[in-house]
mmCIF file of N, CA, C and O in Angstrom:
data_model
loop_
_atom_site.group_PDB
_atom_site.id
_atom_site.type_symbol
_atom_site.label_atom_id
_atom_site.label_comp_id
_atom_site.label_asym_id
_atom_site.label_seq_id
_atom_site.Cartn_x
_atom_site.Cartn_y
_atom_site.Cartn_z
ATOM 1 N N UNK V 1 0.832 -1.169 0.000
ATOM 2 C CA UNK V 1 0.000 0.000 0.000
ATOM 3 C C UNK V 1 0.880 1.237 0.000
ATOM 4 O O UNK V 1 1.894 1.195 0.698
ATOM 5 N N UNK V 2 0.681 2.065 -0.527
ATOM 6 C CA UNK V 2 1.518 3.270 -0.557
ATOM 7 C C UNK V 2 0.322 4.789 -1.265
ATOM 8 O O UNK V 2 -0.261 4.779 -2.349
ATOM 9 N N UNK V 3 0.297 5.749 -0.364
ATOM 10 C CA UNK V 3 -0.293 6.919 -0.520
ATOM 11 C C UNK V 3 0.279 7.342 -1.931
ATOM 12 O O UNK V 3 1.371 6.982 -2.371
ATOM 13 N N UNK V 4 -0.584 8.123 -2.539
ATOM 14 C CA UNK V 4 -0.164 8.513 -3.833
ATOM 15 C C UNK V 4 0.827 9.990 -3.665
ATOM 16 O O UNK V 4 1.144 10.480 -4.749
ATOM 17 N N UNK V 5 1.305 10.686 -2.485
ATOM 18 C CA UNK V 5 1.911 11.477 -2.265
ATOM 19 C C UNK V 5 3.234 11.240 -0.693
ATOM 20 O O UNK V 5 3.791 11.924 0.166
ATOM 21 N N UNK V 6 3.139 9.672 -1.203
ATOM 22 C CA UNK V 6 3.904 9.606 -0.437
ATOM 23 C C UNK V 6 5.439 9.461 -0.750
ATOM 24 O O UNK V 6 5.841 8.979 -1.808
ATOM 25 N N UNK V 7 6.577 10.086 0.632
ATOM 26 C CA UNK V 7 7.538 10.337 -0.407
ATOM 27 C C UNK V 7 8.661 9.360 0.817
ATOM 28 O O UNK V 7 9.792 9.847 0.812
ATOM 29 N N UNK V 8 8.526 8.185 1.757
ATOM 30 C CA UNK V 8 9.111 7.209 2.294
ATOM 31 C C UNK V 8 8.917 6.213 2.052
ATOM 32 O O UNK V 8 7.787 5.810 1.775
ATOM 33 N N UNK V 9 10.211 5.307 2.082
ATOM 34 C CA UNK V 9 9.880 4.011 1.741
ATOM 35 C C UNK V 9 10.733 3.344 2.107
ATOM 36 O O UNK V 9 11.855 3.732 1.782
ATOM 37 N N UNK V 10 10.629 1.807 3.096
ATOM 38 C CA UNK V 10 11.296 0.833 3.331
ATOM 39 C C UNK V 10 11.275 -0.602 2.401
ATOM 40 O O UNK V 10 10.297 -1.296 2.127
ATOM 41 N N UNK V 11 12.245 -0.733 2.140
ATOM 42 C CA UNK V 11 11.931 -1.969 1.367
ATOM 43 C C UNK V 11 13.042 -3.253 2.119
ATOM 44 O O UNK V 11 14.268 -3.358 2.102
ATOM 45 N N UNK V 12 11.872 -4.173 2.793
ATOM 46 C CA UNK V 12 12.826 -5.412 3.716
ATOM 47 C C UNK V 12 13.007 -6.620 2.876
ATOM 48 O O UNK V 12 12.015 -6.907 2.207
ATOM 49 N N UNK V 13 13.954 -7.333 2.761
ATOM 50 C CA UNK V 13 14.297 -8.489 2.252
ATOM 51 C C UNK V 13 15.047 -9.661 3.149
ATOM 52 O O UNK V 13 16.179 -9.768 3.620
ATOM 53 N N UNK V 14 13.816 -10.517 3.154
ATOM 54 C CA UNK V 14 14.126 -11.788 4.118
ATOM 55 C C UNK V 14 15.191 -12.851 3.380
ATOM 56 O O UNK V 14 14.736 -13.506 2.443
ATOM 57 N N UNK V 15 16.099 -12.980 3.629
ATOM 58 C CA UNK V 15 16.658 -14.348 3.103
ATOM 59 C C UNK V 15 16.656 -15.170 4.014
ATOM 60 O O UNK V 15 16.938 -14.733 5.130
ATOM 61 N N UNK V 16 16.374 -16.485 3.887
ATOM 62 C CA UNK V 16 15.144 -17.582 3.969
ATOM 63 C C UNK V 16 16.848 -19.125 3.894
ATOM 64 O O UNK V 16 17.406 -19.978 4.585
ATOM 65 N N UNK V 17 16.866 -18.689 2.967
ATOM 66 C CA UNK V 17 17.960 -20.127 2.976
ATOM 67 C C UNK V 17 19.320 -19.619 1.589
ATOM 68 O O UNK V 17 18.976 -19.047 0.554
ATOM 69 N N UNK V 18 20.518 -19.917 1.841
ATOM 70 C CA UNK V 18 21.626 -19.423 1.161
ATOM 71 C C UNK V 18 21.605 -19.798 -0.181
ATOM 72 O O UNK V 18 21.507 -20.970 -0.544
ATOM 73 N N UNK V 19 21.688 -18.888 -0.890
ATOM 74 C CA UNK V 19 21.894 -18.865 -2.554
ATOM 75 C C UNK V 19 22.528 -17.224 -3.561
ATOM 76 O O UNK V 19 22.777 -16.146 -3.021
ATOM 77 N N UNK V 20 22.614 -17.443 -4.658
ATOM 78 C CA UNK V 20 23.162 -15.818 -5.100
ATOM 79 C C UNK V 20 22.129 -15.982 -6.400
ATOM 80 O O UNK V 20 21.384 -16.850 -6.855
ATOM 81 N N UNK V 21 22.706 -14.068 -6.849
ATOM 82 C CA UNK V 21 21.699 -13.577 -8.015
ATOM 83 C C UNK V 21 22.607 -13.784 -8.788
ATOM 84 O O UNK V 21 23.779 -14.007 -8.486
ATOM 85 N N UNK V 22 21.946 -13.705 -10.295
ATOM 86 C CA UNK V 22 22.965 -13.021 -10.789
ATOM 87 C C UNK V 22 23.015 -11.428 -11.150
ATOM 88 O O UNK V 22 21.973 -10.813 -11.378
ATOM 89 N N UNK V 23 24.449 -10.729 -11.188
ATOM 90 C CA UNK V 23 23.926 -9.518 -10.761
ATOM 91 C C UNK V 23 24.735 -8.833 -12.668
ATOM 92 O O UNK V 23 24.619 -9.271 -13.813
ATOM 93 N N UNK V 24 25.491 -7.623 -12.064
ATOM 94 C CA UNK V 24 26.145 -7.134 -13.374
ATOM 95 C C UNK V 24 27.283 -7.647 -13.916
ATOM 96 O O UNK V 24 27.578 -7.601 -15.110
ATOM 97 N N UNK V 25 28.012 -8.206 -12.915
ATOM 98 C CA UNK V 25 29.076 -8.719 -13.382
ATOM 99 C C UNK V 25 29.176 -10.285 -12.847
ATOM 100 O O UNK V 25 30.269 -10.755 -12.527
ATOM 101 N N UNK V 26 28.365 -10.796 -12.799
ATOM 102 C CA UNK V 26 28.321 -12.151 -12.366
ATOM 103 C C UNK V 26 27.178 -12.351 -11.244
ATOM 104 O O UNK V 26 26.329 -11.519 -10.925
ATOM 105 N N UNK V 27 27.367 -13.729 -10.690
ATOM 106 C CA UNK V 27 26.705 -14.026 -9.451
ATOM 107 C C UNK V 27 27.077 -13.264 -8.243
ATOM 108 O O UNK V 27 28.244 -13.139 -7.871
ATOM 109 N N UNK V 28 25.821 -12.643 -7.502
ATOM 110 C CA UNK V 28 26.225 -11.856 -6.019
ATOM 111 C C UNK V 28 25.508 -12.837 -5.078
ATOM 112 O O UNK V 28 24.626 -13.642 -5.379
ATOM 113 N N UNK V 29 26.191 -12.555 -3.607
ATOM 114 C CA UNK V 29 25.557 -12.750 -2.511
ATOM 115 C C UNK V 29 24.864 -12.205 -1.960
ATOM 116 O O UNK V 29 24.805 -11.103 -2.507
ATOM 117 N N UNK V 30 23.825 -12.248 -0.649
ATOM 118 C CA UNK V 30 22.986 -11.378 -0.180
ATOM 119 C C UNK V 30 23.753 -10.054 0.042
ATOM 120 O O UNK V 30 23.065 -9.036 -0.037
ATOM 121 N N UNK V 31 24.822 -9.933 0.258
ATOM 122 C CA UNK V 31 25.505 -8.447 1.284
ATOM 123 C C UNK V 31 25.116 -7.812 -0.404
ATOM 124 O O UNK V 31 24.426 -6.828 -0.671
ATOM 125 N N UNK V 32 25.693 -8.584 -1.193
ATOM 126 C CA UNK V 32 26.004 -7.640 -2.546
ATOM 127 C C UNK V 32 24.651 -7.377 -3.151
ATOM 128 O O UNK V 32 24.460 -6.206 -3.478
ATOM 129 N N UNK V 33 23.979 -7.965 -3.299
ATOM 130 C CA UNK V 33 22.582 -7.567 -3.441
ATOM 131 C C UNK V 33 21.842 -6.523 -2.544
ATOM 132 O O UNK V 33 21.032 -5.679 -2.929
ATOM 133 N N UNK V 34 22.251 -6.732 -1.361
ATOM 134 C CA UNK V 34 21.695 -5.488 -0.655
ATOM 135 C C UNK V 34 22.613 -4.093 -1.177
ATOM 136 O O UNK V 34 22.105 -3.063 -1.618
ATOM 137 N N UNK V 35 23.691 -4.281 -1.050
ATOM 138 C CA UNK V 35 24.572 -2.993 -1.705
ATOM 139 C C UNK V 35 24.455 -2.388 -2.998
ATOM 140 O O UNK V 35 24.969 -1.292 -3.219
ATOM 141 N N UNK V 36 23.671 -3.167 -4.070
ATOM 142 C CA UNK V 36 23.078 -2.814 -4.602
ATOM 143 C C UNK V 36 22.234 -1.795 -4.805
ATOM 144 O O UNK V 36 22.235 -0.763 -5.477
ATOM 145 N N UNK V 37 21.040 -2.697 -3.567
ATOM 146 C CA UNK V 37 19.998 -2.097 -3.487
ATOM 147 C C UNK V 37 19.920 -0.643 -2.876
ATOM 148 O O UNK V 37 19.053 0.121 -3.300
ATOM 149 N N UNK V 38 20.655 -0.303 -2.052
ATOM 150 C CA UNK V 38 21.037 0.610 -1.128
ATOM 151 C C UNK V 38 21.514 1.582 -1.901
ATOM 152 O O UNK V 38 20.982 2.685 -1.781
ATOM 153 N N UNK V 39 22.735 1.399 -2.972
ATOM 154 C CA UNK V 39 23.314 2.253 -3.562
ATOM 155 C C UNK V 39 21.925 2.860 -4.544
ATOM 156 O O UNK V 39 22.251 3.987 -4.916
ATOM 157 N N UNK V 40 20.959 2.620 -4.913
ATOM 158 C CA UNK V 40 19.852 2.370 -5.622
ATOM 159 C C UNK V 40 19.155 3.352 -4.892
ATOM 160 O O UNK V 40 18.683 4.328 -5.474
ATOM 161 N N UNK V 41 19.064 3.226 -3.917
ATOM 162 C CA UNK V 41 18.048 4.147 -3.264
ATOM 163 C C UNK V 41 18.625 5.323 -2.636
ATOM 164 O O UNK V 41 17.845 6.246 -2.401
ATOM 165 N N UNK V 42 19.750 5.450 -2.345
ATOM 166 C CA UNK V 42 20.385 6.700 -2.225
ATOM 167 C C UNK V 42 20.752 7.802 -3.740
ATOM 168 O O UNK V 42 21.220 8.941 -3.748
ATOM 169 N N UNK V 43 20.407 7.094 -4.678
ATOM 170 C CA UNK V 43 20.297 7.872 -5.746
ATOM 171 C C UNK V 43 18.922 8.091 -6.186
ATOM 172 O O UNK V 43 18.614 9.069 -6.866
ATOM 173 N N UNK V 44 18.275 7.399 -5.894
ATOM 174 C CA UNK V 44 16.809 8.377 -5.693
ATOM 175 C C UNK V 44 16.458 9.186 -4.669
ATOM 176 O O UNK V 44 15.333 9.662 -4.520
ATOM 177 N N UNK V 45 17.669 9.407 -3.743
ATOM 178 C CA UNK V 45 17.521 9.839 -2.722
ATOM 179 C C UNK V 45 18.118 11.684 -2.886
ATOM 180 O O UNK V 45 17.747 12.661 -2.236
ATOM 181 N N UNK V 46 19.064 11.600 -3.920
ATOM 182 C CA UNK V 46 20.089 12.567 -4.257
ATOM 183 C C UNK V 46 19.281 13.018 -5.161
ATOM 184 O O UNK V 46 19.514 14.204 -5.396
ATOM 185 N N UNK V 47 18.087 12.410 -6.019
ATOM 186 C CA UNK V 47 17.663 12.826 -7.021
ATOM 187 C C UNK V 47 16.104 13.898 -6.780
ATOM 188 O O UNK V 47 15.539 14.714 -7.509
ATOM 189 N N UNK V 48 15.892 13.489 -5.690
ATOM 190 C CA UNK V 48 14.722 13.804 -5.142
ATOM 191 C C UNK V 48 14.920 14.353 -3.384
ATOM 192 O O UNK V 48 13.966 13.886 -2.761
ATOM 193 N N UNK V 49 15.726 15.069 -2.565
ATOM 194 C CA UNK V 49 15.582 15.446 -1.425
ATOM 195 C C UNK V 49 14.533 15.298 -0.521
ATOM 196 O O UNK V 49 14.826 14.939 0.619
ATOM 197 N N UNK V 50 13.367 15.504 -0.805
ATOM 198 C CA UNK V 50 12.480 15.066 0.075
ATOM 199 C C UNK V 50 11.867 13.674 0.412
ATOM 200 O O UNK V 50 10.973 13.313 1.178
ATOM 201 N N UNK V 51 12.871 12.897 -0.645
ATOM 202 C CA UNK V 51 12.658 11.439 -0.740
ATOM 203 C C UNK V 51 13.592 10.557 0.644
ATOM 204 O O UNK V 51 14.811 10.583 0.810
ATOM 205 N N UNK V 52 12.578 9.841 1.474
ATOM 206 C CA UNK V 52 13.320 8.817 2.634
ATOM 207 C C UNK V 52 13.428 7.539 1.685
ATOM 208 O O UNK V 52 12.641 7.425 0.746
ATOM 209 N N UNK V 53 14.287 6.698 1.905
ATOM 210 C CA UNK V 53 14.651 5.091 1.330
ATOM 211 C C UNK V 53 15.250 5.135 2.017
ATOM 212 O O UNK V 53 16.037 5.995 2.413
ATOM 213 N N UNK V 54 14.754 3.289 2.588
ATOM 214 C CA UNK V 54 15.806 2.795 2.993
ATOM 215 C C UNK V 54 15.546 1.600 2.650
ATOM 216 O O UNK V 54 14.391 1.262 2.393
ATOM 217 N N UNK V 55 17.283 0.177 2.544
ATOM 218 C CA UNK V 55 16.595 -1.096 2.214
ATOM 219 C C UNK V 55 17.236 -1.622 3.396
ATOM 220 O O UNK V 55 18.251 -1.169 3.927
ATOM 221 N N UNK V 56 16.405 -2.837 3.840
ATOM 222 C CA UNK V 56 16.735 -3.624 5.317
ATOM 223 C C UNK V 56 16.754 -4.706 4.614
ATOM 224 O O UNK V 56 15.854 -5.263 3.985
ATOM 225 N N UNK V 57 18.500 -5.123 4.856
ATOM 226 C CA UNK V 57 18.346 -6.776 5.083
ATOM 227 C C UNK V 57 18.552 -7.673 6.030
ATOM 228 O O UNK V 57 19.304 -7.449 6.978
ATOM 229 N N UNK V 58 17.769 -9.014 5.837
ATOM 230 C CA UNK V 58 17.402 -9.744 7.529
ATOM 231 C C UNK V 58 17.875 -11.216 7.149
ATOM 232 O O UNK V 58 17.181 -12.042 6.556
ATOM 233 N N UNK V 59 18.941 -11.363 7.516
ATOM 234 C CA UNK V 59 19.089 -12.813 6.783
ATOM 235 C C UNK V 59 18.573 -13.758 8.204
ATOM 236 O O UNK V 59 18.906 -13.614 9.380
ATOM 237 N N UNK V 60 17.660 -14.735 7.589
ATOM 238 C CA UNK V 60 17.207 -15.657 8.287
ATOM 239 C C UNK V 60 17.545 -17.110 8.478
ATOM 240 O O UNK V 60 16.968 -17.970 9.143
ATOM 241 N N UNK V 61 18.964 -17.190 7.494
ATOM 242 C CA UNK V 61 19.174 -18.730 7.324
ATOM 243 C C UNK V 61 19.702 -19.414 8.239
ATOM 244 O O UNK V 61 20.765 -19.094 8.770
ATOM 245 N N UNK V 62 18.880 -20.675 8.609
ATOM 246 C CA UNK V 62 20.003 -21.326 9.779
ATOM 247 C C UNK V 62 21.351 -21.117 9.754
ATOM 248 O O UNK V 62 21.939 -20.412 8.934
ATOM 249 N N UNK V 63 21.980 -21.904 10.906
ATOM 250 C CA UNK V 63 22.807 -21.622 11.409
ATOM 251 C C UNK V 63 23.684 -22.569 10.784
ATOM 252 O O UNK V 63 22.948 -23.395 10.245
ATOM 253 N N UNK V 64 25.089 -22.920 10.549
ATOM 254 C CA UNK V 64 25.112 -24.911 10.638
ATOM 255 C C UNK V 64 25.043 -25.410 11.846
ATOM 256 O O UNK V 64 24.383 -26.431 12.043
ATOM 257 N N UNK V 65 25.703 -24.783 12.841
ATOM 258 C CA UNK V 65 25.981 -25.325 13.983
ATOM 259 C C UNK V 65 25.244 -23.921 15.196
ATOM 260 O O UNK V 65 26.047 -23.356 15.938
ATOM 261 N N UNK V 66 24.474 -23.712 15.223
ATOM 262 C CA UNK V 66 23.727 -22.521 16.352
ATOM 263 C C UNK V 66 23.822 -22.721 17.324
ATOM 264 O O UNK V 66 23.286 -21.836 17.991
ATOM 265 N N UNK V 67 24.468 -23.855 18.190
ATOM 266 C CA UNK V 67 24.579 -23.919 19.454
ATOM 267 C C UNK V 67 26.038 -23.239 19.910
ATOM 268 O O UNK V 67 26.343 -22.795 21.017
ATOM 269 N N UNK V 68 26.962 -23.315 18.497
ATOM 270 C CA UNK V 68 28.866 -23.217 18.634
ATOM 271 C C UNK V 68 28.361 -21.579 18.819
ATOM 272 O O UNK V 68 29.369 -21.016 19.249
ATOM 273 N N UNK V 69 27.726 -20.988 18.745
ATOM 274 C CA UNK V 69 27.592 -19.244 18.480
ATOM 275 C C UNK V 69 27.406 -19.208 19.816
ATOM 276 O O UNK V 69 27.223 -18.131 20.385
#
C-alpha cells in the first residue's frame, strides 16, 4: 500500500535459505545484493531530497551449527 503522495519508503528483504543472483558482473551474494539495493536508493535519494529510502536486510538462514555461536 503506498499513498499517492507519499515520499518514504522501506523496502525489507528476508533471506530464507543461502543462494546468489545473478547480478552485473556475475553471481552476487545477499551483502552484494543489498549494496546494490542501497546504492539504488540513495540515488533516488540525491535525485529527489524530500525522498526517505531505505533497504533492510534480515538474513534468516540457519545456522550450521547454532549452538557453537
Amino acid at each position: 500500500m503506498m499513498a499517492s503522495n507519499s515520499k518514504i519508503g522501506f523496502f525489507v528483504i528476508v533471506l530464507q535459505e543461502h543462494r546468489t543472483w545473478e547480478g552485473p558482473d556475475g553471481s552476487i551474494n545477499f551483502d552484494e545484493l543489498l549494496a546494490i539495493l542501497q546504492s539504488k536508493a540513495r540515488e533516488k535519494e540525491s535525485a529527489d531530497s524530500s525522498v526517505y529510502l531505505r533497504v533492510i536486510g534480515i538474513d534468516a538462514t540457519a545456522r550450521e551449527d547454532f549452538r557453537a555461536a
